[in-house]
Amino acid sequence: MTARAELTEKIVRIKIERDLTWAGLAALAGELSKEYVTAALLGQMPLPGPAAEAIGTELGLDSYEIKLLQQPPYRGSLPTQVPTDPLIYRFYELISVYGTTFKALIHEEFGDGIMSAIDFRMDLQREPNNAGDRVNITMSGKFLPYKQY
């Protein structure tokens, strides 16, 4: 876990020093989305070998670090307390306010179960708006029903 956190810190440092973008790094990964590649480079997802190799080479990572990018990580980057970063806190607030609504509507539509964070897609886009640009996030997760036994 420590090695992966150190690698994440190194990647962020290189990204800042070289004025790189997450989207630019993701473009090196082939068909993977910028959202998935960003999550991987921040230590939350593994990269397939060719993507890890391409991005690792661009960043000047050594062979161990490139292999480390391919390993399933210890997921969960947030502390267990309420987050204090304003942007992340807004997602916490969103779940605090609308979580029961999400739950009620998903159960009504699909039955008793959960939305997978494993079989999952996300797309984040800037939505131009005259009143101020908007953040448009689309999340799509497979429904997994609870089994009775």
mmCIF file of N, CA and C in Angstrom:
data_model
loop_
_atom_site.group_PDB
_atom_site.id
_atom_site.type_symbol
_atom_site.label_atom_id
_atom_site.label_comp_id
_atom_site.label_asym_id
_atom_site.label_seq_id
_atom_site.Cartn_x
_atom_site.Cartn_y
_atom_site.Cartn_z
ATOM 1 N N MET A 1 0.830 -1.187 0.000
ATOM 2 C CA MET A 1 0.000 0.000 0.000
ATOM 3 C C MET A 1 0.878 1.257 0.000
ATOM 4 N N THR A 2 1.954 1.252 0.760
ATOM 5 C CA THR A 2 2.837 2.411 0.818
ATOM 6 C C THR A 2 3.517 2.654 -0.518
ATOM 7 N N ALA A 3 3.968 1.589 -1.180
ATOM 8 C CA ALA A 3 4.636 1.740 -2.470
ATOM 9 C C ALA A 3 3.689 2.375 -3.486
ATOM 10 N N ARG A 4 2.434 1.957 -3.493
ATOM 11 C CA ARG A 4 1.466 2.506 -4.439
ATOM 12 C C ARG A 4 1.195 3.975 -4.126
ATOM 13 N N ALA A 5 1.088 4.323 -2.860
ATOM 14 C CA ALA A 5 0.868 5.723 -2.481
ATOM 15 C C ALA A 5 2.063 6.583 -2.889
ATOM 16 N N GLU A 6 3.256 6.049 -2.719
ATOM 17 C CA GLU A 6 4.464 6.785 -3.126
ATOM 18 C C GLU A 6 4.505 6.958 -4.639
ATOM 19 N N LEU A 7 4.077 5.928 -5.373
ATOM 20 C CA LEU A 7 4.042 6.027 -6.831
ATOM 21 C C LEU A 7 3.014 7.064 -7.268
ATOM 22 N N THR A 8 1.865 7.085 -6.622
ATOM 23 C CA THR A 8 0.849 8.091 -6.941
ATOM 24 C C THR A 8 1.413 9.491 -6.728
ATOM 25 N N GLU A 9 2.090 9.689 -5.609
ATOM 26 C CA GLU A 9 2.694 10.989 -5.318
ATOM 27 C C GLU A 9 3.721 11.364 -6.398
ATOM 28 N N LYS A 10 4.519 10.386 -6.825
ATOM 29 C CA LYS A 10 5.518 10.630 -7.873
ATOM 30 C C LYS A 10 4.847 11.007 -9.192
ATOM 31 N N ILE A 11 3.783 10.301 -9.559
ATOM 32 C CA ILE A 11 3.068 10.583 -10.802
ATOM 33 C C ILE A 11 2.491 11.995 -10.780
ATOM 34 N N VAL A 12 1.872 12.372 -9.674
ATOM 35 C CA VAL A 12 1.296 13.713 -9.558
ATOM 36 C C VAL A 12 2.402 14.767 -9.662
ATOM 37 N N ARG A 13 3.532 14.516 -9.026
ATOM 38 C CA ARG A 13 4.658 15.464 -9.090
ATOM 39 C C ARG A 13 5.126 15.643 -10.527
ATOM 40 N N ILE A 14 5.335 14.530 -11.251
ATOM 41 C CA ILE A 14 5.787 14.596 -12.640
ATOM 42 C C ILE A 14 4.745 15.315 -13.505
ATOM 43 N N LYS A 15 3.466 15.003 -13.299
ATOM 44 C CA LYS A 15 2.391 15.649 -14.054
ATOM 45 C C LYS A 15 2.453 17.162 -13.884
ATOM 46 N N ILE A 16 2.639 17.612 -12.656
ATOM 47 C CA ILE A 16 2.711 19.052 -12.375
ATOM 48 C C ILE A 16 3.974 19.655 -12.978
ATOM 49 N N GLU A 17 5.113 19.013 -12.752
ATOM 50 C CA GLU A 17 6.387 19.545 -13.249
ATOM 51 C C GLU A 17 6.406 19.676 -14.766
ATOM 52 N N ARG A 18 5.780 18.747 -15.458
ATOM 53 C CA ARG A 18 5.809 18.743 -16.930
ATOM 54 C C ARG A 18 4.567 19.367 -17.568
ATOM 55 N N ASP A 19 3.700 19.947 -16.744
ATOM 56 C CA ASP A 19 2.460 20.552 -17.247
ATOM 57 C C ASP A 19 1.647 19.577 -18.094
ATOM 58 N N LEU A 20 1.543 18.346 -17.631
ATOM 59 C CA LEU A 20 0.752 17.327 -18.318
ATOM 60 C C LEU A 20 -0.700 17.404 -17.854
ATOM 61 N N THR A 21 -1.585 16.767 -18.597
ATOM 62 C CA THR A 21 -2.990 16.694 -18.196
ATOM 63 C C THR A 21 -3.379 15.222 -18.050
ATOM 64 N N TRP A 22 -4.398 14.969 -17.248
ATOM 65 C CA TRP A 22 -4.906 13.604 -17.100
ATOM 66 C C TRP A 22 -5.414 13.108 -18.453
ATOM 67 N N ALA A 23 -6.106 13.969 -19.196
ATOM 68 C CA ALA A 23 -6.632 13.564 -20.508
ATOM 69 C C ALA A 23 -5.486 13.236 -21.464
ATOM 70 N N GLY A 24 -4.414 14.002 -21.406
ATOM 71 C CA GLY A 24 -3.265 13.727 -22.262
ATOM 72 C C GLY A 24 -2.609 12.401 -21.924
ATOM 73 N N LEU A 25 -2.488 12.103 -20.640
ATOM 74 C CA LEU A 25 -1.930 10.813 -20.230
ATOM 75 C C LEU A 25 -2.860 9.674 -20.630
ATOM 76 N N ALA A 26 -4.158 9.905 -20.489
ATOM 77 C CA ALA A 26 -5.131 8.871 -20.842
ATOM 78 C C ALA A 26 -5.094 8.565 -22.338
ATOM 79 N N ALA A 27 -4.783 9.561 -23.154
ATOM 80 C CA ALA A 27 -4.711 9.346 -24.594
ATOM 81 C C ALA A 27 -3.641 8.306 -24.947
ATOM 82 N N LEU A 28 -2.640 8.153 -24.092
ATOM 83 C CA LEU A 28 -1.579 7.164 -24.313
ATOM 84 C C LEU A 28 -2.060 5.743 -24.020
ATOM 85 N N ALA A 29 -3.187 5.619 -23.336
ATOM 86 C CA ALA A 29 -3.672 4.323 -22.857
ATOM 87 C C ALA A 29 -4.581 3.610 -23.839
ATOM 88 N N GLY A 30 -4.744 4.131 -25.026
ATOM 89 C CA GLY A 30 -5.600 3.469 -26.003
ATOM 90 C C GLY A 30 -7.063 3.738 -25.745
ATOM 91 N N GLU A 31 -7.827 2.670 -25.609
ATOM 92 C CA GLU A 31 -9.286 2.762 -25.516
ATOM 93 C C GLU A 31 -9.814 3.112 -24.122
ATOM 94 N N LEU A 32 -8.955 3.175 -23.123
ATOM 95 C CA LEU A 32 -9.434 3.459 -21.762
ATOM 96 C C LEU A 32 -9.864 4.919 -21.633
ATOM 97 N N SER A 33 -10.893 5.155 -20.823
ATOM 98 C CA SER A 33 -11.403 6.512 -20.625
ATOM 99 C C SER A 33 -10.454 7.338 -19.762
ATOM 100 N N LYS A 34 -10.575 8.660 -19.884
ATOM 101 C CA LYS A 34 -9.767 9.542 -19.038
ATOM 102 C C LYS A 34 -10.130 9.357 -17.569
ATOM 103 N N GLU A 35 -11.387 9.017 -17.310
ATOM 104 C CA GLU A 35 -11.821 8.823 -15.924
ATOM 105 C C GLU A 35 -11.147 7.589 -15.321
ATOM 106 N N TYR A 36 -11.124 6.487 -16.069
ATOM 107 C CA TYR A 36 -10.502 5.257 -15.567
ATOM 108 C C TYR A 36 -8.995 5.437 -15.408
ATOM 109 N N VAL A 37 -8.346 6.022 -16.416
ATOM 110 C CA VAL A 37 -6.889 6.200 -16.354
ATOM 111 C C VAL A 37 -6.514 7.131 -15.204
ATOM 112 N N THR A 38 -7.275 8.191 -15.006
ATOM 113 C CA THR A 38 -7.001 9.096 -13.886
ATOM 114 C C THR A 38 -7.126 8.348 -12.566
ATOM 115 N N ALA A 39 -8.184 7.556 -12.412
ATOM 116 C CA ALA A 39 -8.349 6.760 -11.189
ATOM 117 C C ALA A 39 -7.167 5.817 -11.011
ATOM 118 N N ALA A 40 -6.698 5.208 -12.096
ATOM 119 C CA ALA A 40 -5.558 4.289 -12.017
ATOM 120 C C ALA A 40 -4.289 5.025 -11.605
ATOM 121 N N LEU A 41 -4.037 6.171 -12.211
ATOM 122 C CA LEU A 41 -2.818 6.910 -11.891
ATOM 123 C C LEU A 41 -2.863 7.519 -10.494
ATOM 124 N N LEU A 42 -4.073 7.662 -9.950
ATOM 125 C CA LEU A 42 -4.219 8.114 -8.563
ATOM 126 C C LEU A 42 -4.290 6.933 -7.589
ATOM 127 N N GLY A 43 -3.998 5.731 -8.090
ATOM 128 C CA GLY A 43 -3.852 4.572 -7.222
ATOM 129 C C GLY A 43 -5.106 3.786 -6.926
ATOM 130 N N GLN A 44 -6.185 3.965 -7.711
ATOM 131 C CA GLN A 44 -7.446 3.310 -7.385
ATOM 132 C C GLN A 44 -7.859 2.198 -8.343
ATOM 133 N N MET A 45 -7.148 2.026 -9.452
ATOM 134 C CA MET A 45 -7.454 0.991 -10.438
ATOM 135 C C MET A 45 -6.147 0.455 -11.006
ATOM 136 N N PRO A 46 -6.134 -0.786 -11.494
ATOM 137 C CA PRO A 46 -4.946 -1.277 -12.192
ATOM 138 C C PRO A 46 -5.028 -0.902 -13.671
ATOM 139 N N LEU A 47 -3.877 -0.713 -14.289
ATOM 140 C CA LEU A 47 -3.831 -0.486 -15.735
ATOM 141 C C LEU A 47 -3.433 -1.775 -16.438
ATOM 142 N N PRO A 48 -3.976 -2.043 -17.621
ATOM 143 C CA PRO A 48 -3.489 -3.177 -18.407
ATOM 144 C C PRO A 48 -2.035 -2.907 -18.823
ATOM 145 N N GLY A 49 -1.294 -3.979 -19.092
ATOM 146 C CA GLY A 49 0.123 -3.874 -19.408
ATOM 147 C C GLY A 49 0.479 -2.835 -20.454
ATOM 148 N N PRO A 50 -0.148 -2.869 -21.654
ATOM 149 C CA PRO A 50 0.235 -1.893 -22.678
ATOM 150 C C PRO A 50 0.002 -0.437 -22.246
ATOM 151 N N ALA A 51 -1.083 -0.178 -21.542
ATOM 152 C CA ALA A 51 -1.361 1.180 -21.065
ATOM 153 C C ALA A 51 -0.338 1.590 -20.010
ATOM 154 N N ALA A 52 -0.042 0.694 -19.080
ATOM 155 C CA ALA A 52 0.957 0.987 -18.042
ATOM 156 C C ALA A 52 2.318 1.255 -18.669
ATOM 157 N N GLU A 53 2.661 0.473 -19.670
ATOM 158 C CA GLU A 53 3.950 0.636 -20.356
ATOM 159 C C GLU A 53 4.018 1.980 -21.075
ATOM 160 N N ALA A 54 2.968 2.330 -21.819
ATOM 161 C CA ALA A 54 2.964 3.583 -22.574
ATOM 162 C C ALA A 54 3.017 4.802 -21.652
ATOM 163 N N ILE A 55 2.189 4.788 -20.628
ATOM 164 C CA ILE A 55 2.156 5.928 -19.707
ATOM 165 C C ILE A 55 3.425 5.956 -18.863
ATOM 166 N N GLY A 56 3.845 4.787 -18.389
ATOM 167 C CA GLY A 56 5.068 4.716 -17.589
ATOM 168 C C GLY A 56 6.278 5.221 -18.344
ATOM 169 N N THR A 57 6.383 4.882 -19.612
ATOM 170 C CA THR A 57 7.491 5.361 -20.440
ATOM 171 C C THR A 57 7.433 6.875 -20.575
ATOM 172 N N GLU A 58 6.245 7.398 -20.841
ATOM 173 C CA GLU A 58 6.078 8.854 -20.953
ATOM 174 C C GLU A 58 6.495 9.566 -19.667
ATOM 175 N N LEU A 59 6.177 8.961 -18.527
ATOM 176 C CA LEU A 59 6.483 9.575 -17.233
ATOM 177 C C LEU A 59 7.897 9.270 -16.743
ATOM 178 N N GLY A 60 8.594 8.371 -17.434
ATOM 179 C CA GLY A 60 9.951 8.006 -17.014
ATOM 180 C C GLY A 60 9.968 7.080 -15.815
ATOM 181 N N LEU A 61 8.939 6.237 -15.670
ATOM 182 C CA LEU A 61 8.885 5.303 -14.548
ATOM 183 C C LEU A 61 9.786 4.111 -14.827
ATOM 184 N N ASP A 62 10.281 3.484 -13.774
ATOM 185 C CA ASP A 62 11.111 2.294 -13.949
ATOM 186 C C ASP A 62 10.216 1.055 -14.107
ATOM 187 N N SER A 63 10.828 -0.085 -14.402
ATOM 188 C CA SER A 63 10.061 -1.301 -14.701
ATOM 189 C C SER A 63 9.220 -1.758 -13.510
ATOM 190 N N TYR A 64 9.737 -1.611 -12.285
ATOM 191 C CA TYR A 64 8.953 -1.977 -11.099
ATOM 192 C C TYR A 64 7.712 -1.093 -10.992
ATOM 193 N N GLU A 65 7.870 0.205 -11.194
ATOM 194 C CA GLU A 65 6.741 1.133 -11.083
ATOM 195 C C GLU A 65 5.697 0.848 -12.163
ATOM 196 N N ILE A 66 6.152 0.506 -13.371
ATOM 197 C CA ILE A 66 5.217 0.159 -14.441
ATOM 198 C C ILE A 66 4.444 -1.109 -14.075
ATOM 199 N N LYS A 67 5.108 -2.085 -13.479
ATOM 200 C CA LYS A 67 4.416 -3.305 -13.038
ATOM 201 C C LYS A 67 3.476 -3.008 -11.873
ATOM 202 N N LEU A 68 3.873 -2.091 -11.002
ATOM 203 C CA LEU A 68 3.032 -1.720 -9.863
ATOM 204 C C LEU A 68 1.720 -1.087 -10.345
ATOM 205 N N LEU A 69 1.782 -0.324 -11.443
ATOM 206 C CA LEU A 69 0.559 0.257 -12.010
ATOM 207 C C LEU A 69 -0.425 -0.810 -12.471
ATOM 208 N N GLN A 70 0.060 -2.028 -12.703
ATOM 209 C CA GLN A 70 -0.774 -3.110 -13.211
ATOM 210 C C GLN A 70 -1.385 -3.973 -12.103
ATOM 211 N N GLN A 71 -0.981 -3.733 -10.860
ATOM 212 C CA GLN A 71 -1.454 -4.549 -9.741
ATOM 213 C C GLN A 71 -2.782 -4.037 -9.203
ATOM 214 N N PRO A 72 -3.678 -4.937 -8.789
ATOM 215 C CA PRO A 72 -4.913 -4.476 -8.128
ATOM 216 C C PRO A 72 -4.552 -3.700 -6.861
ATOM 217 N N PRO A 73 -5.016 -2.473 -6.738
ATOM 218 C CA PRO A 73 -4.643 -1.644 -5.593
ATOM 219 C C PRO A 73 -5.528 -1.874 -4.371
ATOM 220 N N TYR A 74 -5.080 -1.343 -3.260
ATOM 221 C CA TYR A 74 -5.921 -1.222 -2.076
ATOM 222 C C TYR A 74 -6.789 -0.004 -2.337
ATOM 223 N N ARG A 75 -8.069 -0.192 -2.561
ATOM 224 C CA ARG A 75 -8.938 0.909 -2.970
ATOM 225 C C ARG A 75 -9.502 1.669 -1.777
ATOM 226 N N GLY A 76 -9.851 2.891 -2.048
ATOM 227 C CA GLY A 76 -10.419 3.763 -1.029
ATOM 228 C C GLY A 76 -9.389 4.787 -0.614
ATOM 229 N N SER A 77 -9.458 5.957 -1.209
ATOM 230 C CA SER A 77 -8.425 6.956 -0.967
ATOM 231 C C SER A 77 -8.839 8.009 0.043
ATOM 232 N N LEU A 78 -10.082 7.967 0.475
ATOM 233 C CA LEU A 78 -10.551 8.997 1.394
ATOM 234 C C LEU A 78 -10.467 8.529 2.836
ATOM 235 N N PRO A 79 -10.225 9.467 3.746
ATOM 236 C CA PRO A 79 -10.253 9.096 5.166
ATOM 237 C C PRO A 79 -11.665 8.719 5.575
ATOM 238 N N THR A 80 -11.802 8.052 6.697
ATOM 239 C CA THR A 80 -13.133 7.628 7.136
ATOM 240 C C THR A 80 -13.938 8.778 7.732
ATOM 241 N N GLN A 81 -13.307 9.875 8.049
ATOM 242 C CA GLN A 81 -14.037 11.036 8.558
ATOM 243 C C GLN A 81 -14.638 11.824 7.391
ATOM 244 N N VAL A 82 -15.498 12.782 7.698
ATOM 245 C CA VAL A 82 -16.098 13.623 6.670
ATOM 246 C C VAL A 82 -14.977 14.380 5.961
ATOM 247 N N PRO A 83 -14.931 14.315 4.615
ATOM 248 C CA PRO A 83 -13.854 14.997 3.899
ATOM 249 C C PRO A 83 -13.945 16.512 4.071
ATOM 250 N N THR A 84 -12.800 17.167 4.102
ATOM 251 C CA THR A 84 -12.776 18.613 4.277
ATOM 252 C C THR A 84 -12.494 19.361 2.979
ATOM 253 N N ASP A 85 -11.975 18.673 1.958
ATOM 254 C CA ASP A 85 -11.763 19.331 0.676
ATOM 255 C C ASP A 85 -13.125 19.750 0.126
ATOM 256 N N PRO A 86 -13.304 21.017 -0.237
ATOM 257 C CA PRO A 86 -14.632 21.485 -0.642
ATOM 258 C C PRO A 86 -15.250 20.712 -1.813
ATOM 259 N N LEU A 87 -14.477 20.364 -2.826
ATOM 260 C CA LEU A 87 -15.046 19.647 -3.964
ATOM 261 C C LEU A 87 -15.466 18.243 -3.551
ATOM 262 N N ILE A 88 -14.602 17.537 -2.849
ATOM 263 C CA ILE A 88 -14.951 16.181 -2.408
ATOM 264 C C ILE A 88 -16.092 16.230 -1.395
ATOM 265 N N TYR A 89 -16.094 17.248 -0.544
ATOM 266 C CA TYR A 89 -17.185 17.383 0.425
ATOM 267 C C TYR A 89 -18.536 17.518 -0.283
ATOM 268 N N ARG A 90 -18.576 18.191 -1.441
ATOM 269 C CA ARG A 90 -19.839 18.361 -2.155
ATOM 270 C C ARG A 90 -20.395 17.013 -2.611
ATOM 271 N N PHE A 91 -19.515 16.075 -2.969
ATOM 272 C CA PHE A 91 -19.992 14.730 -3.308
ATOM 273 C C PHE A 91 -20.518 14.034 -2.062
ATOM 274 N N TYR A 92 -19.844 14.215 -0.938
ATOM 275 C CA TYR A 92 -20.313 13.677 0.335
ATOM 276 C C TYR A 92 -21.683 14.282 0.664
ATOM 277 N N GLU A 93 -21.792 15.591 0.474
ATOM 278 C CA GLU A 93 -23.055 16.287 0.715
ATOM 279 C C GLU A 93 -24.135 15.767 -0.233
ATOM 280 N N LEU A 94 -23.781 15.552 -1.490
ATOM 281 C CA LEU A 94 -24.722 15.037 -2.475
ATOM 282 C C LEU A 94 -25.291 13.701 -2.011
ATOM 283 N N ILE A 95 -24.427 12.813 -1.537
ATOM 284 C CA ILE A 95 -24.879 11.507 -1.053
ATOM 285 C C ILE A 95 -25.682 11.664 0.239
ATOM 286 N N SER A 96 -25.256 12.606 1.114
ATOM 287 C CA SER A 96 -26.000 12.836 2.357
ATOM 288 C C SER A 96 -27.416 13.313 2.074
ATOM 289 N N VAL A 97 -27.581 14.159 1.065
ATOM 290 C CA VAL A 97 -28.890 14.723 0.743
ATOM 291 C C VAL A 97 -29.701 13.779 -0.147
ATOM 292 N N TYR A 98 -29.062 13.239 -1.200
ATOM 293 C CA TYR A 98 -29.792 12.456 -2.199
ATOM 294 C C TYR A 98 -29.583 10.947 -2.095
ATOM 295 N N GLY A 99 -28.753 10.495 -1.180
ATOM 296 C CA GLY A 99 -28.486 9.064 -1.061
ATOM 297 C C GLY A 99 -29.737 8.238 -0.841
ATOM 298 N N THR A 100 -30.615 8.704 0.027
ATOM 299 C CA THR A 100 -31.847 7.948 0.280
ATOM 300 C C THR A 100 -32.768 7.975 -0.939
ATOM 301 N N THR A 101 -32.696 9.066 -1.713
ATOM 302 C CA THR A 101 -33.483 9.147 -2.949
ATOM 303 C C THR A 101 -32.947 8.160 -3.976
ATOM 304 N N PHE A 102 -31.617 8.140 -4.157
ATOM 305 C CA PHE A 102 -31.009 7.155 -5.061
ATOM 306 C C PHE A 102 -31.433 5.750 -4.658
ATOM 307 N N LYS A 103 -31.311 5.461 -3.365
ATOM 308 C CA LYS A 103 -31.638 4.133 -2.856
ATOM 309 C C LYS A 103 -33.105 3.789 -3.120
ATOM 310 N N ALA A 104 -34.007 4.698 -2.793
ATOM 311 C CA ALA A 104 -35.439 4.439 -2.975
ATOM 312 C C ALA A 104 -35.794 4.215 -4.445
ATOM 313 N N LEU A 105 -35.247 5.052 -5.317
ATOM 314 C CA LEU A 105 -35.581 4.932 -6.739
ATOM 315 C C LEU A 105 -34.945 3.695 -7.375
ATOM 316 N N ILE A 106 -33.737 3.358 -6.979
ATOM 317 C CA ILE A 106 -33.099 2.141 -7.501
ATOM 318 C C ILE A 106 -33.863 0.913 -7.037
ATOM 319 N N HIS A 107 -34.247 0.864 -5.770
ATOM 320 C CA HIS A 107 -35.008 -0.282 -5.263
ATOM 321 C C HIS A 107 -36.375 -0.384 -5.941
ATOM 322 N N GLU A 108 -37.023 0.763 -6.159
ATOM 323 C CA GLU A 108 -38.323 0.744 -6.813
ATOM 324 C C GLU A 108 -38.208 0.240 -8.257
ATOM 325 N N GLU A 109 -37.165 0.666 -8.947
ATOM 326 C CA GLU A 109 -36.997 0.309 -10.357
ATOM 327 C C GLU A 109 -36.421 -1.089 -10.554
ATOM 328 N N PHE A 110 -35.460 -1.490 -9.696
ATOM 329 C CA PHE A 110 -34.714 -2.731 -9.909
ATOM 330 C C PHE A 110 -34.973 -3.804 -8.866
ATOM 331 N N GLY A 111 -35.433 -3.419 -7.684
ATOM 332 C CA GLY A 111 -35.587 -4.371 -6.589
ATOM 333 C C GLY A 111 -34.473 -4.186 -5.574
ATOM 334 N N ASP A 112 -34.357 -5.134 -4.650
ATOM 335 C CA ASP A 112 -33.389 -5.051 -3.564
ATOM 336 C C ASP A 112 -32.006 -5.421 -4.077
ATOM 337 N N GLY A 113 -31.110 -4.465 -4.095
ATOM 338 C CA GLY A 113 -29.753 -4.714 -4.578
ATOM 339 C C GLY A 113 -28.930 -3.440 -4.550
ATOM 340 N N ILE A 114 -27.809 -3.473 -5.261
ATOM 341 C CA ILE A 114 -26.883 -2.341 -5.278
ATOM 342 C C ILE A 114 -26.446 -2.032 -6.704
ATOM 343 N N MET A 115 -25.899 -0.843 -6.898
ATOM 344 C CA MET A 115 -25.232 -0.489 -8.141
ATOM 345 C C MET A 115 -23.755 -0.813 -7.970
ATOM 346 N N SER A 116 -23.221 -1.586 -8.890
ATOM 347 C CA SER A 116 -21.837 -2.008 -8.796
ATOM 348 C C SER A 116 -20.862 -0.854 -9.021
ATOM 349 N N ALA A 117 -19.819 -0.824 -8.237
ATOM 350 C CA ALA A 117 -18.692 0.076 -8.486
ATOM 351 C C ALA A 117 -17.570 -0.706 -9.158
ATOM 352 N N ILE A 118 -17.808 -1.990 -9.408
ATOM 353 C CA ILE A 118 -16.835 -2.836 -10.096
ATOM 354 C C ILE A 118 -17.165 -2.867 -11.584
ATOM 355 N N ASP A 119 -18.397 -3.191 -11.933
ATOM 356 C CA ASP A 119 -18.847 -3.160 -13.329
ATOM 357 C C ASP A 119 -19.458 -1.772 -13.526
ATOM 358 N N PHE A 120 -18.616 -0.788 -13.797
ATOM 359 C CA PHE A 120 -18.973 0.617 -13.667
ATOM 360 C C PHE A 120 -18.309 1.438 -14.774
ATOM 361 N N ARG A 121 -19.014 2.465 -15.235
ATOM 362 C CA ARG A 121 -18.463 3.451 -16.166
ATOM 363 C C ARG A 121 -18.800 4.842 -15.655
ATOM 364 N N MET A 122 -17.921 5.784 -16.000
ATOM 365 C CA MET A 122 -18.167 7.178 -15.649
ATOM 366 C C MET A 122 -17.692 8.049 -16.797
ATOM 367 N N ASP A 123 -18.399 9.141 -17.021
ATOM 368 C CA ASP A 123 -17.995 10.118 -18.018
ATOM 369 C C ASP A 123 -18.177 11.490 -17.396
ATOM 370 N N LEU A 124 -17.131 12.303 -17.434
ATOM 371 C CA LEU A 124 -17.186 13.649 -16.880
ATOM 372 C C LEU A 124 -16.914 14.629 -18.010
ATOM 373 N N GLN A 125 -17.839 15.564 -18.218
ATOM 374 C CA GLN A 125 -17.726 16.543 -19.296
ATOM 375 C C GLN A 125 -18.069 17.936 -18.784
ATOM 376 N N ARG A 126 -17.460 18.927 -19.423
ATOM 377 C CA ARG A 126 -17.817 20.323 -19.181
ATOM 378 C C ARG A 126 -19.053 20.620 -20.017
ATOM 379 N N GLU A 127 -20.064 21.213 -19.407
ATOM 380 C CA GLU A 127 -21.303 21.564 -20.104
ATOM 381 C C GLU A 127 -21.418 23.084 -20.130
ATOM 382 N N PRO A 128 -21.157 23.698 -21.298
ATOM 383 C CA PRO A 128 -21.255 25.161 -21.375
ATOM 384 C C PRO A 128 -22.657 25.641 -21.016
ATOM 385 N N ASN A 129 -22.717 26.736 -20.278
ATOM 386 C CA ASN A 129 -24.000 27.291 -19.851
ATOM 387 C C ASN A 129 -23.804 28.788 -19.664
ATOM 388 N N ASN A 130 -24.727 29.583 -20.168
ATOM 389 C CA ASN A 130 -24.620 31.043 -20.059
ATOM 390 C C ASN A 130 -24.591 31.527 -18.613
ATOM 391 N N ALA A 131 -25.205 30.782 -17.716
ATOM 392 C CA ALA A 131 -25.242 31.166 -16.305
ATOM 393 C C ALA A 131 -24.008 30.661 -15.550
ATOM 394 N N GLY A 132 -23.083 30.051 -16.238
ATOM 395 C CA GLY A 132 -21.889 29.458 -15.614
ATOM 396 C C GLY A 132 -21.799 28.002 -16.014
ATOM 397 N N ASP A 133 -20.642 27.598 -16.492
ATOM 398 C CA ASP A 133 -20.486 26.223 -16.953
ATOM 399 C C ASP A 133 -20.850 25.227 -15.865
ATOM 400 N N ARG A 134 -21.334 24.071 -16.308
ATOM 401 C CA ARG A 134 -21.801 23.032 -15.405
ATOM 402 C C ARG A 134 -20.899 21.814 -15.522
ATOM 403 N N VAL A 135 -20.848 21.018 -14.470
ATOM 404 C CA VAL A 135 -20.136 19.751 -14.465
ATOM 405 C C VAL A 135 -21.175 18.668 -14.726
ATOM 406 N N ASN A 136 -20.979 17.903 -15.805
ATOM 407 C CA ASN A 136 -21.910 16.843 -16.158
ATOM 408 C C ASN A 136 -21.212 15.506 -15.923
ATOM 409 N N ILE A 137 -21.691 14.755 -14.957
ATOM 410 C CA ILE A 137 -21.116 13.452 -14.629
ATOM 411 C C ILE A 137 -22.182 12.385 -14.862
ATOM 412 N N THR A 138 -21.851 11.429 -15.710
ATOM 413 C CA THR A 138 -22.729 10.297 -15.960
ATOM 414 C C THR A 138 -22.081 9.071 -15.337
ATOM 415 N N MET A 139 -22.810 8.379 -14.488
ATOM 416 C CA MET A 139 -22.309 7.157 -13.868
ATOM 417 C C MET A 139 -23.222 6.010 -14.267
ATOM 418 N N SER A 140 -22.626 4.887 -14.618
ATOM 419 C CA SER A 140 -23.396 3.725 -15.023
ATOM 420 C C SER A 140 -22.793 2.492 -14.364
ATOM 421 N N GLY A 141 -23.554 1.888 -13.472
ATOM 422 C CA GLY A 141 -23.091 0.687 -12.783
ATOM 423 C C GLY A 141 -24.079 -0.445 -12.944
ATOM 424 N N LYS A 142 -23.564 -1.643 -13.085
ATOM 425 C CA LYS A 142 -24.425 -2.826 -13.214
ATOM 426 C C LYS A 142 -25.225 -3.010 -11.925
ATOM 427 N N PHE A 143 -26.494 -3.384 -12.071
ATOM 428 C CA PHE A 143 -27.319 -3.673 -10.906
ATOM 429 C C PHE A 143 -27.023 -5.091 -10.436
ATOM 430 N N LEU A 144 -26.779 -5.229 -9.150
ATOM 431 C CA LEU A 144 -26.516 -6.538 -8.540
ATOM 432 C C LEU A 144 -27.567 -6.797 -7.467
ATOM 433 N N PRO A 145 -28.486 -7.721 -7.735
ATOM 434 C CA PRO A 145 -29.534 -7.988 -6.738
ATOM 435 C C PRO A 145 -28.975 -8.792 -5.572
ATOM 436 N N TYR A 146 -29.534 -8.540 -4.388
ATOM 437 C CA TYR A 146 -29.217 -9.373 -3.237
ATOM 438 C C TYR A 146 -29.857 -10.739 -3.458
ATOM 439 N N LYS A 147 -29.148 -11.772 -3.111
ATOM 440 C CA LYS A 147 -29.693 -13.128 -3.275
ATOM 441 C C LYS A 147 -30.315 -13.592 -1.976
ATOM 442 N N GLN A 148 -31.374 -14.333 -2.106
ATOM 443 C CA GLN A 148 -31.992 -14.946 -0.931
ATOM 444 C C GLN A 148 -31.416 -16.351 -0.779
ATOM 445 N N TYR A 149 -31.180 -16.763 0.448
ATOM 446 C CA TYR A 149 -30.623 -18.097 0.681
ATOM 447 C C TYR A 149 -31.225 -18.714 1.913
#
